[in-house]
Every structure is written in structure tokens, then in C-alpha cells.
Short mmCIF file of C-alpha atoms and ligand atoms in Angstrom, two decimals:
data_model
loop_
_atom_site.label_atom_id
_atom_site.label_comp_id
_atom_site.label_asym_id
_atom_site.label_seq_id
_atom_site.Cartn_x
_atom_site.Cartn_y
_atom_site.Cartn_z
CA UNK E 130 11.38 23.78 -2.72
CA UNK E 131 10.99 20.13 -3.67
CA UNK E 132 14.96 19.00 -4.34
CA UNK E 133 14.90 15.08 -5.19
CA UNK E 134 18.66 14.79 -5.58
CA UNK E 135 18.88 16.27 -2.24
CA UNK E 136 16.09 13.48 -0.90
CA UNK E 137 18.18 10.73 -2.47
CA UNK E 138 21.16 11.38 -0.90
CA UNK E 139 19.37 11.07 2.61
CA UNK E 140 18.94 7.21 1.28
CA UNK E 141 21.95 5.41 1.92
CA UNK E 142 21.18 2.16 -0.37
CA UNK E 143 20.41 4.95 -3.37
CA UNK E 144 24.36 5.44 -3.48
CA UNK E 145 25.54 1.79 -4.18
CA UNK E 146 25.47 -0.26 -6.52
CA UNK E 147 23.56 -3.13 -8.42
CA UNK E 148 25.82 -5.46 -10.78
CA UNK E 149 27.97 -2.66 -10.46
CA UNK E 150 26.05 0.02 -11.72
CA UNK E 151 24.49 2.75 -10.15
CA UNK E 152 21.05 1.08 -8.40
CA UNK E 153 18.11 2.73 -10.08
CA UNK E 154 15.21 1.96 -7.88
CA UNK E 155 12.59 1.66 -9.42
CA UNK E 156 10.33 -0.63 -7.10
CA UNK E 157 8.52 1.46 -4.63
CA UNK E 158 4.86 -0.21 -4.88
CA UNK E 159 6.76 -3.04 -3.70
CA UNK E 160 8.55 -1.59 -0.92
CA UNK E 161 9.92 1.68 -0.13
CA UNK E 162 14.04 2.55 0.53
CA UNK E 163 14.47 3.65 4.09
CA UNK E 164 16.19 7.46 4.77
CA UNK E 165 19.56 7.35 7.53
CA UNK E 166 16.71 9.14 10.23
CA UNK E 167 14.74 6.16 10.22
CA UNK E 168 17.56 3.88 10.19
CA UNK E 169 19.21 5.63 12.83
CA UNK E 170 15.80 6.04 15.26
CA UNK E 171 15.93 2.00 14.80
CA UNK E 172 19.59 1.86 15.53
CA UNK E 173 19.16 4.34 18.72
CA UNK E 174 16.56 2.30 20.04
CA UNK E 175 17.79 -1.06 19.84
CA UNK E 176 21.47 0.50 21.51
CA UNK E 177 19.60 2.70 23.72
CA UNK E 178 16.02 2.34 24.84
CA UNK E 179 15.29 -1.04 24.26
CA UNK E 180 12.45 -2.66 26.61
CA UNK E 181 9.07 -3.97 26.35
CA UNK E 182 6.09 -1.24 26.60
CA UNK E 183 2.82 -1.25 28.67
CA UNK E 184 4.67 -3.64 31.98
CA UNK E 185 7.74 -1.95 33.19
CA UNK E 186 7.83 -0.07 35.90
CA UNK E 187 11.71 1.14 35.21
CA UNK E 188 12.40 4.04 33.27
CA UNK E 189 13.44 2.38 30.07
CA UNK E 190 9.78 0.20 29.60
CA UNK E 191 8.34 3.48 30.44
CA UNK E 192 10.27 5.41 27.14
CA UNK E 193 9.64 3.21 25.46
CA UNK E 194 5.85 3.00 25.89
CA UNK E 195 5.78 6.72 25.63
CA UNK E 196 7.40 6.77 22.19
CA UNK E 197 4.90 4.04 21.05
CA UNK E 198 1.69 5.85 22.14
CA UNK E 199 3.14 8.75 20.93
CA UNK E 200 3.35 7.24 17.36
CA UNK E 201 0.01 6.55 17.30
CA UNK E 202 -1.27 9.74 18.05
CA UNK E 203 0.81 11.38 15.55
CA UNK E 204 -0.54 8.18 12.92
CA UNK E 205 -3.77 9.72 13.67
CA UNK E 206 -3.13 13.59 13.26
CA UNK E 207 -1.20 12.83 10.32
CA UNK E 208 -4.27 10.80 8.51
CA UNK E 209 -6.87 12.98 10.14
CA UNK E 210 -8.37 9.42 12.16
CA UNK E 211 -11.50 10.06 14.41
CA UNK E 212 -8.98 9.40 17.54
CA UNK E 213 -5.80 7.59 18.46
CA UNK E 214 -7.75 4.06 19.91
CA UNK E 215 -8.87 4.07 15.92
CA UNK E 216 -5.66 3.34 15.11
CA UNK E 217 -4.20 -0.18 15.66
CA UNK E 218 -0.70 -1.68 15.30
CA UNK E 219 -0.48 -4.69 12.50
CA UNK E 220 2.06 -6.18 10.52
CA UNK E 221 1.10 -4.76 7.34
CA UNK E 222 -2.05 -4.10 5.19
CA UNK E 223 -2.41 -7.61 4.70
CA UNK E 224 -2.55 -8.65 8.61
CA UNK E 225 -5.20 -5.51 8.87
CA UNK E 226 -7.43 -6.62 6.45
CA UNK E 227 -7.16 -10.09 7.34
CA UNK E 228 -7.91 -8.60 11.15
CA UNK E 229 -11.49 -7.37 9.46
CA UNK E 230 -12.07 -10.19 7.69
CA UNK E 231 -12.23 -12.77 10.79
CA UNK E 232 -12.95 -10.66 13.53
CA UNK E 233 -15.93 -7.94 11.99
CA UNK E 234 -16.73 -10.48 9.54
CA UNK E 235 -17.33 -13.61 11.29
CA UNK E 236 -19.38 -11.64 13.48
CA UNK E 237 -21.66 -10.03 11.03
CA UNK E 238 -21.45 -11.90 7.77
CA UNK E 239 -23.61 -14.64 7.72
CA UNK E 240 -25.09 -17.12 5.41
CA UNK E 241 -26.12 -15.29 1.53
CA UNK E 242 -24.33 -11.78 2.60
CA UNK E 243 -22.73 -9.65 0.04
CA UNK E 244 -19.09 -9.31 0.29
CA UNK E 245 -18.04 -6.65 -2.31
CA UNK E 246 -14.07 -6.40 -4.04
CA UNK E 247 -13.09 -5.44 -6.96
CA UNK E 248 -11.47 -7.77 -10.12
CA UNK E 249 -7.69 -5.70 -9.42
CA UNK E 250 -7.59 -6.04 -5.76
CA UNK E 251 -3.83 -7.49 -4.58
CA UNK E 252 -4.60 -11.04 -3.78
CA UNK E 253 -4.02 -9.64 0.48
CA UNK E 254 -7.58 -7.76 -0.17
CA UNK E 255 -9.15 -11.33 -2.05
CA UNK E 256 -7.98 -13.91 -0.50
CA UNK E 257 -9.22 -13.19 3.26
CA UNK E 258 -12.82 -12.57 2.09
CA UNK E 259 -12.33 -15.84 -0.12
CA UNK E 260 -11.98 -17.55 3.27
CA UNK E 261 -14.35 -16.05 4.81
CA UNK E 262 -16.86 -16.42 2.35
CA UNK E 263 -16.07 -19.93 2.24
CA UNK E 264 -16.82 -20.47 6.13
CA UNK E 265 -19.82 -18.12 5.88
CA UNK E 266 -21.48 -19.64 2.82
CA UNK E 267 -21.56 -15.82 2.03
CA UNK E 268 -21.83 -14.39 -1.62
CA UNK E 269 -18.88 -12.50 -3.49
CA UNK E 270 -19.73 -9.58 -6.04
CA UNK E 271 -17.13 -7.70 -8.02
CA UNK E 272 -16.82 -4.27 -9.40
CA UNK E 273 -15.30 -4.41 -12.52
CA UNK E 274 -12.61 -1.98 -14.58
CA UNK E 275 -13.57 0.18 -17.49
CA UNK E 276 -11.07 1.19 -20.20
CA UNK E 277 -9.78 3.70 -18.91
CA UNK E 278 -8.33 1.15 -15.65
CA UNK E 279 -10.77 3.15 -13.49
CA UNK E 280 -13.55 0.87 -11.34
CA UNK E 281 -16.60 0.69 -13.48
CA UNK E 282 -19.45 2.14 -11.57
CA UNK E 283 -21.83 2.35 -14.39
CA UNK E 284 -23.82 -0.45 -12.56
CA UNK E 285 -22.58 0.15 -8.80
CA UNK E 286 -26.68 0.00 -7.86
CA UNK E 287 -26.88 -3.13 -8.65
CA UNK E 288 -23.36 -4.48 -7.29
CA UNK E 289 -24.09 -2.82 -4.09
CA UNK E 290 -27.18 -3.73 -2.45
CA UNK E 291 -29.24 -4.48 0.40
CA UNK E 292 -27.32 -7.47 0.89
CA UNK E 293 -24.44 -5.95 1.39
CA UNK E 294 -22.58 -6.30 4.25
CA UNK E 295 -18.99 -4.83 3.29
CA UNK E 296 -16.81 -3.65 0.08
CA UNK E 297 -13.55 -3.76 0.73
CA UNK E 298 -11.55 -2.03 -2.37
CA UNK E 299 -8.52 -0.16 -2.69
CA UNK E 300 -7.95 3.20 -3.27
CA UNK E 301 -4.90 2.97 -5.72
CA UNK E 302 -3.95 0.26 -7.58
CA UNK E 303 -0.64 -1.53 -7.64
CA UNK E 304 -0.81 -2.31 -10.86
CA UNK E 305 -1.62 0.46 -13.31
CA UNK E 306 -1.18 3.29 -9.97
CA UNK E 307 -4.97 4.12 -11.12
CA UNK E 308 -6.32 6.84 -8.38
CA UNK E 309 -9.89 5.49 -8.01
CA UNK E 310 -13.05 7.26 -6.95
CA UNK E 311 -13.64 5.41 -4.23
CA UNK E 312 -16.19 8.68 -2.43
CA UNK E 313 -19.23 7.24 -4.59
CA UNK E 314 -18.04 3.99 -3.52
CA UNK E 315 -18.42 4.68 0.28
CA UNK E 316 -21.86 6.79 -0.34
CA UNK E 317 -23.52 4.58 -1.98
CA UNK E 318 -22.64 1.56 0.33
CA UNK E 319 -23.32 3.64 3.36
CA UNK E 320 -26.94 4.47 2.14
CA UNK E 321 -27.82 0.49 1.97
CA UNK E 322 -25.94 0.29 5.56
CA UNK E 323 -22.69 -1.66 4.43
CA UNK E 324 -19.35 -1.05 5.81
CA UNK E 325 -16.53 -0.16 3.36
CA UNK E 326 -12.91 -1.07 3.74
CA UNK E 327 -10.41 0.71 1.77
CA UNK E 328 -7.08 -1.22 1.40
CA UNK E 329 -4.57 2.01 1.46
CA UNK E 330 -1.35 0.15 0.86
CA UNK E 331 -0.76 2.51 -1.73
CA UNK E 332 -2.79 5.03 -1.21
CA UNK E 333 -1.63 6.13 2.33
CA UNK E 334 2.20 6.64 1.22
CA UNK E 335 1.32 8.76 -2.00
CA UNK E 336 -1.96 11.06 -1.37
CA UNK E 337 -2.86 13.46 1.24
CA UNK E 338 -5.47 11.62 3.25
CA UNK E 339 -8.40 12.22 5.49
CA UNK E 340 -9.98 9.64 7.40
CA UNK E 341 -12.87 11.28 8.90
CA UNK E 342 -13.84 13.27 5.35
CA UNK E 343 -13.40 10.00 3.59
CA UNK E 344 -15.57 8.48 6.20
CA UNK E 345 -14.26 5.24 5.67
CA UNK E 346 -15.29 2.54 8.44
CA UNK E 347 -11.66 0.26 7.85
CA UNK E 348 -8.32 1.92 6.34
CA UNK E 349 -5.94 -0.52 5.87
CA UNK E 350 -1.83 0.00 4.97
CA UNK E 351 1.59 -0.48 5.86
CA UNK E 352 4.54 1.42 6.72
CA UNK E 353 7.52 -0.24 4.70
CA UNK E 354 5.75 1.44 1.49
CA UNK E 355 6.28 4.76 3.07
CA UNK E 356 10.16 5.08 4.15
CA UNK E 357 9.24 3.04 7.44
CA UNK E 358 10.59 -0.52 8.86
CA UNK E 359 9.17 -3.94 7.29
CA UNK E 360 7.28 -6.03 9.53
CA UNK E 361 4.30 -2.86 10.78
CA UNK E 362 1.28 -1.23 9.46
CA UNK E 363 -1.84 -0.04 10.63
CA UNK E 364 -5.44 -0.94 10.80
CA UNK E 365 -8.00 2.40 11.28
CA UNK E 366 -11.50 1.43 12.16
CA UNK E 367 -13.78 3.98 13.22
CA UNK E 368 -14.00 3.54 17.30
CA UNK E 369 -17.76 2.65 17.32
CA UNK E 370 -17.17 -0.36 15.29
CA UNK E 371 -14.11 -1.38 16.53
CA UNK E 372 -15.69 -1.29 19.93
CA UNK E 373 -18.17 -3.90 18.45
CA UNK E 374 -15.91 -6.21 17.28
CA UNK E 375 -14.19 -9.63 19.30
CA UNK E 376 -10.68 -9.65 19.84
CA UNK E 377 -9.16 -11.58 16.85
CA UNK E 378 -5.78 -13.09 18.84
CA UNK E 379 -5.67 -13.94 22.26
CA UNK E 380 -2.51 -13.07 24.26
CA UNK E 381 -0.48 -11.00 26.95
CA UNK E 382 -1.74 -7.41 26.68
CA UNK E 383 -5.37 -7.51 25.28
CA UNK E 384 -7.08 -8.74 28.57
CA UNK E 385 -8.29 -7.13 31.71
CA UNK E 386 -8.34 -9.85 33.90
CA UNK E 387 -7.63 -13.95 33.12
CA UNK E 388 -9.00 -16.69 34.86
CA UNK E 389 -8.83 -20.03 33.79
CA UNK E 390 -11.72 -21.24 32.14
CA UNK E 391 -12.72 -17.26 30.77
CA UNK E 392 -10.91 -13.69 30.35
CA UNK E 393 -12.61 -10.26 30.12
CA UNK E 394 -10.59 -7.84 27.46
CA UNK E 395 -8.86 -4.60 27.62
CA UNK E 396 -10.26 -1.26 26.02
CA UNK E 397 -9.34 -0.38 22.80
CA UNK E 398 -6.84 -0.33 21.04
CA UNK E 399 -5.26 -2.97 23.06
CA UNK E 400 -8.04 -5.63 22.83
CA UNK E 401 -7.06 -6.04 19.47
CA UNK E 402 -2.76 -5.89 19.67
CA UNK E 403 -2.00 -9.28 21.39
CA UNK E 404 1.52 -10.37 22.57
CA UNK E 405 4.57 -7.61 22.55
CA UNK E 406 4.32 -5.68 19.22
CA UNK E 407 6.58 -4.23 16.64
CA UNK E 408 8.12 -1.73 19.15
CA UNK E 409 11.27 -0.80 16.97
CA UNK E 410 8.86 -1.10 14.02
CA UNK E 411 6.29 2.01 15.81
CA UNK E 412 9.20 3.83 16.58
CA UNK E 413 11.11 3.51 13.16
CA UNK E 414 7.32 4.69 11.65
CA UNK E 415 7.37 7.32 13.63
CA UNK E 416 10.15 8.92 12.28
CA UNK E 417 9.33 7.99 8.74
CA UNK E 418 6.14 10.00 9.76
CA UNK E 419 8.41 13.27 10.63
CA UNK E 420 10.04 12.55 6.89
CA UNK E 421 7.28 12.65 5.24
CA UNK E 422 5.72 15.71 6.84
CA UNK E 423 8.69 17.30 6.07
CA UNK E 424 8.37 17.32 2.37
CA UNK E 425 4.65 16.97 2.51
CA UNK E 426 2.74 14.13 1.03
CA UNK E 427 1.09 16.47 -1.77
CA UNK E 428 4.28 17.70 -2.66
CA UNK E 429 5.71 13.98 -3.01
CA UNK E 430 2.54 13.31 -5.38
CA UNK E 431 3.30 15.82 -7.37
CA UNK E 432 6.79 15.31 -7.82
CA UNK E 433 5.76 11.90 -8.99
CA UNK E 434 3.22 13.25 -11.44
CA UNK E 435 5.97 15.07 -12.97
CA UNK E 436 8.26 12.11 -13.25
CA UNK E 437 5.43 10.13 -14.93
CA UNK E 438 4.71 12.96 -17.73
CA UNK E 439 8.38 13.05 -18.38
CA UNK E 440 8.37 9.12 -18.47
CA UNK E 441 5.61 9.11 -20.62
CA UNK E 442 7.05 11.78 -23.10
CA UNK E 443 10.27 9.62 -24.07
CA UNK E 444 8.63 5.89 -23.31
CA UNK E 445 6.33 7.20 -26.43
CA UNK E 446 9.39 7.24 -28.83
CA UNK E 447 10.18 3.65 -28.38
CA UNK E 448 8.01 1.12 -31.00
CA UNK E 449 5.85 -1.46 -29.40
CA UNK E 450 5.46 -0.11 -26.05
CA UNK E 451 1.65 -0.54 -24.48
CA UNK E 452 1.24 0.99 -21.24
CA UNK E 453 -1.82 0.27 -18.95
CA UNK E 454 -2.82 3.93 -17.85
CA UNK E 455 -5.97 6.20 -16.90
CA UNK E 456 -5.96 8.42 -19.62
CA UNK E 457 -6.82 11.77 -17.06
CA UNK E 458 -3.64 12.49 -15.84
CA UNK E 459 -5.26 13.82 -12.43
CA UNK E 460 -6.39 9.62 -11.93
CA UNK E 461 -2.77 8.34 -12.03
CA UNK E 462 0.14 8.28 -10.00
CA UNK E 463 3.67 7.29 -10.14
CA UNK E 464 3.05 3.46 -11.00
CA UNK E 465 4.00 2.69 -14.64
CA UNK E 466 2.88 -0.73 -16.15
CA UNK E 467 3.76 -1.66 -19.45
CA UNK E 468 5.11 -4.35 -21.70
CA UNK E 469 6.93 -4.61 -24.52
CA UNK E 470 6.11 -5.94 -27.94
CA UNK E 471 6.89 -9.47 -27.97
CA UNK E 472 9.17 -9.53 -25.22
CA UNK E 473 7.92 -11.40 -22.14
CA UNK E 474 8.45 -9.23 -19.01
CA UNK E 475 10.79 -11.46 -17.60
CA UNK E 476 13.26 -10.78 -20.34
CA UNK E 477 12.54 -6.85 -19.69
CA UNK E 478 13.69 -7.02 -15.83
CA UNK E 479 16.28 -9.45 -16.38
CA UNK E 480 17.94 -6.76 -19.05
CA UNK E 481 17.30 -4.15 -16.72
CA UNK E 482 18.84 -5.62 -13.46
CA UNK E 483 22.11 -5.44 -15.58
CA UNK E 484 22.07 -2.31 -16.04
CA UNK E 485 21.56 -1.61 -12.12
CA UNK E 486 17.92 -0.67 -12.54
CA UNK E 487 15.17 -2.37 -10.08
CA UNK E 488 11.63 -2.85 -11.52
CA UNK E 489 8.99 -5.48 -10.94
CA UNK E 490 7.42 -7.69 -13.86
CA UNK E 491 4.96 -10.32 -13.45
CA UNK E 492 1.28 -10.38 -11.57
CA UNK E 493 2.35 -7.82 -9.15
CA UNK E 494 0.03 -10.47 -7.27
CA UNK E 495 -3.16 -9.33 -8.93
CA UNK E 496 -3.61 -12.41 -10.94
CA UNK E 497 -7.43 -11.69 -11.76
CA UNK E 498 -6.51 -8.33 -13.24
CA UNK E 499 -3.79 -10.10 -15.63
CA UNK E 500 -6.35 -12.51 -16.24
CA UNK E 501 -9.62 -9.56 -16.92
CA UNK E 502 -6.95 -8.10 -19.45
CA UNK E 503 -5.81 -11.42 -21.23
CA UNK E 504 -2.50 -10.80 -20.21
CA UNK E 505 0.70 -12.62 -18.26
CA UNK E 506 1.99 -10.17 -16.25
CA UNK E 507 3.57 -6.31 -16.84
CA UNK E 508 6.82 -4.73 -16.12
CA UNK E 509 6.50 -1.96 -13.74
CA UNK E 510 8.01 0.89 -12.73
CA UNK E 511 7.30 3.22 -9.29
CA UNK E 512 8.18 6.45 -8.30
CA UNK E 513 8.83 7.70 -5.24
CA UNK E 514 10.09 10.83 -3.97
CA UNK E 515 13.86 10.14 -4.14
CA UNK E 516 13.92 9.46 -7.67
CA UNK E 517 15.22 11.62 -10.00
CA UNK E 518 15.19 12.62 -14.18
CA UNK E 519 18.02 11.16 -14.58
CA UNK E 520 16.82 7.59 -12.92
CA UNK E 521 14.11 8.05 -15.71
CA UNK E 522 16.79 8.75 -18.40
CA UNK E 523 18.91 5.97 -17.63
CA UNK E 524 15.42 3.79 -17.31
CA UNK E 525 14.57 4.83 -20.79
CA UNK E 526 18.18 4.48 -22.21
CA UNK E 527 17.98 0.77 -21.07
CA UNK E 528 14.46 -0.19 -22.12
CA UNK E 529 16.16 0.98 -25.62
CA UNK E 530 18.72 -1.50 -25.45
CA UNK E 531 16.11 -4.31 -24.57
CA UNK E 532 14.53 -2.97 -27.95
CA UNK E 533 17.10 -3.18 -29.78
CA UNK E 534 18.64 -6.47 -28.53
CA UNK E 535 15.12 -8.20 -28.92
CA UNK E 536 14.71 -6.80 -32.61
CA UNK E 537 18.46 -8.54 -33.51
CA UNK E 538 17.33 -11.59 -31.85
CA UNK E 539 13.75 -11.44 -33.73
CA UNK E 540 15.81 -10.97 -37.05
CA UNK E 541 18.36 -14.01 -36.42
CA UNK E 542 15.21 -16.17 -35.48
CA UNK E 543 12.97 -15.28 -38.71
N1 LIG I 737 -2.64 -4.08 -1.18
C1 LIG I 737 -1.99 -3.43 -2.16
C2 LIG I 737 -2.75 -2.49 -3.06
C3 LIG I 737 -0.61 -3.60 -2.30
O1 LIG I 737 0.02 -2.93 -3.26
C4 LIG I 737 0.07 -4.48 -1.43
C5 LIG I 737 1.53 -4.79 -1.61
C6 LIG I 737 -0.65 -5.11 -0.41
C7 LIG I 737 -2.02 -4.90 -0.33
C8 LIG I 737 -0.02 -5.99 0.61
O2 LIG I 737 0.83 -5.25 1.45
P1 LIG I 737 1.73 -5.96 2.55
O3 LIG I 737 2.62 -4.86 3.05
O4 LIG I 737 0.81 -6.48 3.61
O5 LIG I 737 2.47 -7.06 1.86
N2 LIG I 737 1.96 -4.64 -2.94
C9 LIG I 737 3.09 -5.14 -3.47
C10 LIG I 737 3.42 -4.94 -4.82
O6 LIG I 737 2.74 -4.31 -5.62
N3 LIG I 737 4.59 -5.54 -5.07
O7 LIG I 737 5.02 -6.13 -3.94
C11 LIG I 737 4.09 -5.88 -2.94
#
């Protein structure tokens, strides 16, 4: 039995305060809050089992190394991954898809490729293949939205073409929480032989996902969206291609032997995890990985789908409020955007933070999508599976007092 307030209280920063009111967090696309397991396993290992992996020969190094290795195996049972060398160690989505971008793509995109993205991608899945482009004198094409905030693949035939050498796209947006069908996506790419790269930052934290059923060649997301430590993520590649590709950074762990004028490289997946990685990062994952099987990652979606209806019930009531939404409830998530009549979003979050609740307004870095809907920016509320009705009520409650103080101030003005 799903029990949110039960959840929360596993979250130690859900029971203080924000300008002394009960924090309402509200901010999960952003970042996740972190339960006392994972901050304990973090604790435990700093006090107790700290030492670098994959070069001691004393016990400690050697626990250490275990526990990583171990995390990656259960990284790849948990996403259903072709194998555990698929799965690298990054910093976060946006060091895995820039990982892609210069080590598959300079490699195989070459002058008057195709790289294909989407107009709402997070400016971490734009601005690599920007660069790359650049350098490559390749070609960027872009799938657009509909108006229902889903990708518009009306014309995908012509987007995606011989010429294609990659789309890189994610798989749930940031912005509007918009689950997209990304399945045609991949099938029709794979028939003219591109590659496709989903960017699963918030994807991998909210659905149920498998890798090899997906068949997705690149899977890109981070774990301090889903109740793990800031600073890792994870790049899956499917072995055959990551066996293809150069190493992207040189350093201490990804060679097999080093001479001085050449190296060879190590096997996979250490050819491409220079230098001493995120250890307490792995092994804080790891347990957020136990957390979430716990509760199940279908369960947490649909706890979120029923915050969002009962969001969307009582946001109704209030005059002026648009929301930015896929009208088929099955297509969203627990990502709320939405703005206010006449009230810049600013003035929402700044109202809000008084009354201890935590959203995000602005781009939500997506700029292009702001810009494809004419808009500045959004406030934006996210679920996640410690939050609770009566986060929502006091949400709701507040965004009535921003009404009402910005109706005053509209009548004092006119
Ligand atoms: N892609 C998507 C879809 C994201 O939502 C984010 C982070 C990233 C990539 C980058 O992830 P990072 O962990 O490498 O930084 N999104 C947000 C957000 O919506 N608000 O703050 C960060």
C-alpha cells in the first residue's frame, strides 16, 4: 500500500522549514530530496569504507570496488540494460550526452549529416550537438510540438532520413512533464540506420523502463533526480557501439598499458570512466536504487498521476490560470507548468517561497520551447513520491493569495 506521509517522513529536509513555514517541495524535475538510507550509505562510507576502487590490494579498496561494480549491475537489472559494461558512470545526463556527442559523434558525423533534436529539448541535449555540428559542418533538423505538447510526428519521414546519423530526444519533458512516444521515434530512425539517443533525465526516475524493449542505442540520466547523490549519472549504450567508440578523456584507469608517445585502452566500461570516479556518488545510487524498488517505480507514477488530477481539479477554480498540458491524461506526469494571468512568474515563486513552498519559474532551461510558445518562462510544479494532498492544498491555498494580492494591486494601478 502506497503511504506518502509515511515516504515523507523518511526525508529528513521534508520536516523543516522554509521562511519558517513548513517546506513544501515542490521542485523535483530540478532535483530530487534525498531519504536518511541514502544519506546514511554516504555517511557509512565516507566513516567507514572509504578508499579508491580498481588499485588496492587491502581490504578496504577491495569493498569498496565491490560495492561499485555491484551498483552497476543492479543499474542494469533495474533498467533491463543489455549487460552491466552498457552501463557507464557520468556526472549527470548532461556529461552522458555530452560523452556521445564528442566521442560517437566526432567519429561518425561528418560533413552534411543529420543530427536530429527536438524544439523542447533542455539546453544539456542542444547545446552539445550545437558544438558538434559546428566542428562537423553537420546539419541540425528539429521535430516540432503539436498542441497537445506531444512531438509532432505528422512529418517524422521527412525529418528523419537517409541522412541521418542520430536523434537524440527526450523521453519526458521538463517542462510540461509530456510522456512522449518516443517507440515510433526509434523505429523509424532505426529503419534509415540512425542511432537514437534518448535523454532520460526525467524519464528514468518516474516510468518503469526497459532498455533492451525500448531498443534504444544511448540512454542518458542522472541520479540526483531520483533520491540519489548530486554529482553521478549514467550513460547506457548498447555494448556493440560502445565498443566502437574512442575513449572521450584520457586518464588513470581507462588504459591497458602507457608508454610515452602512445597508450592502448582498457575494455569496457572502463575505457570510457577516466580518473577516480564518483565512488560515494555509486554507492549513495545504489541505495537510492533499493528505495525505489521498494515502492516500485509504477507505483511512484501513479501516485503522481493522482496528485496531478487532484491538482488539476482545484487549480481549475482559480481565474486566469493557463496550464501547458497533454490533454490524455495517460501522456502526462507529475510536472505542472502554468502561469498566471498577468502575473510574471517571478512574482508567482517569489509569493510562494513565503509561504515555505519550493517551485521553479522561468525557462526551466528550454529557452526554444518558451520561445516556439511566445512565452517568458512558466511556474512549475513537480511531484514526486513524498508529496502529499495536503502539499497540494497548501500549494493551491497560496497560488490564491498571489490571485488575490495581484487583483488589489491591478485595481490600485488602474
Ligand atoms: N535533460 C532534462 C530533460 C532535464 O530535465 C535536465 C535537468 C537535464 C537534461 C540535465 O540534467 P543534469 O542532471 O545533467 O543537470 N533539468 C532541470 C530542470 O528542469 N530544472 O533544473 C534542472
Amino acid at each position: 500500500m502506497f503511504d506518502a506521509e509515511q515516504i515523507k517522513s523518511d526525508f529528513p529536509i521534508l520536516q523543516t522549514t522554509m521562511n519558517d513555514k513548513p517546506l513544501v517541495y515542490l521542485d523535483s524535475a530540478a532535483s530530487s530530496q534525498k531519504p536518511r538510507q541514502v544519506i546514511e550509505a554516504l555517511r557509512n562510507y565516507y566513516e567507514m569504507e572509504n578508499a579508491n576502487i580498481h588499485r588496492g590490494i587491502y581490504y578496504l579498496s577491495q569493498k569498496a570496488t565491490e560495492k561499485f561494480e555491484k551498483t552497476r549491475i543492479k543499474i542494469s537489472n533495474f533498467y533491463n540494460a543489455q549487460c552491466a559494461k552498457a552501463i557507464i558512470f557520468t556526472s549527470g545526463t548532461t556529461e552522458s550526452i555530452n560523452l556521445v556527442a564528442q566521442s560517437w559523434g566526432r567519429a561518425n558525423i561528418h560533413k552534411d549529416d543529420e543530427i536530429v533534436l527536438s524544439v523542447a529539448e533542455h539546453h544539456s541535449n542542444l547545446v552539445p550537438w550545437q558544438m558538434l555540428a559546428k566542428e562537423k559542418s553537420a546539419k541540425l533538423k528539429f521535430i516540432t510540438l503539436d498542441d497537445n505538447f506531444q512531438y509532432d510526428l505528422s512529418n517524422l519521414n521527412e525529418i528523419i532520413t537517409e541522412r541521418t546519423k542520430i536523434v537524440s530526444v527526450s523521453q519526458m519533458s521538463n517542462v510540461t512533464g509530456s510522456i512522449y512516444d518516443v517507440q515510433t521515434i526509434i523505429k523509424r530512425a532505426h529503419e534509415v540506420g540512425a542511432k537514437v539517443m534518448l535523454d532520460g533525465a526525467q524519464g528514468a526516475c518516474h516510468l518503469p523502463i526497459h532498455l533492451k524493449n525500448l531498443d534504444v542505442d544511448f540512454y542518458a540520466f542522472s541520479g540526483h533526480k531520483m533520491l540519489g547523490p548530486t554529482g553521478i549519472g549514467i550513460l547506457y549504450g548498447k555494448e556493440e557501439i560502445l565498443e566502437t567508440m574512442p575513449p572521450w578523456m584520457g586518464g588513470g584507469d581507462m588504459i591497458e598499458t602507457v608508454g610515452l608517445e602512445s597508450s592502448t585502452y582498457a575494455a569496457l566500461p572502463a575505457k570510457l570512466e577516466a580518473g577516480t570516479p564518483n565512488i560515494a556518488g555509486v554507492i549513495g545510487l545504489s541505495t537510492a536504487i533499493d528505495y525505489l524498488t521498494k515502492i516500485g517505480l509504477s507505483e511512484i507514477h501513479k501516485h503522481e498521476m493522482d496528485l496531478m488530477d487532484y491538482t488539476l481539479d482545484k487549480i481549475k477554480e482559480i481565474p486566469g490560470i493557463t496550464t501547458y498540458l497533454s490533454s490524455d491524461r495517460e501522456q502526462r506526469s507529475g510536472v505542472l507548468s502554468f502561469n498566471m494571468d498577468g502575473i510574471h512568474p517571478s512574482d508567482v515563486g517569489t509569493v510562494l517561497d513565503e509561504e515555505g513552498i519550493a517551485i521553479r519559474v522561468g525557462h526551466h532551461c528550454c529557452q526554444p520551447f518558451m520561445k516556439n510558445y511566445d512565452i517568458p518562462g512558466t511556474c512549475r510544479a513537480s511531484f514526486y513520491l513524498y508529496n502529499t494532498t495536503e502539499d497540494i492544498d497548501i500549494f493551491i491555498e497560496s497560488l490564491w493569495k498571489v490571485h488575490k494580492l495581484f487583483s488589489k494591486f491591478a485595481k490600485v494601478v488602474s
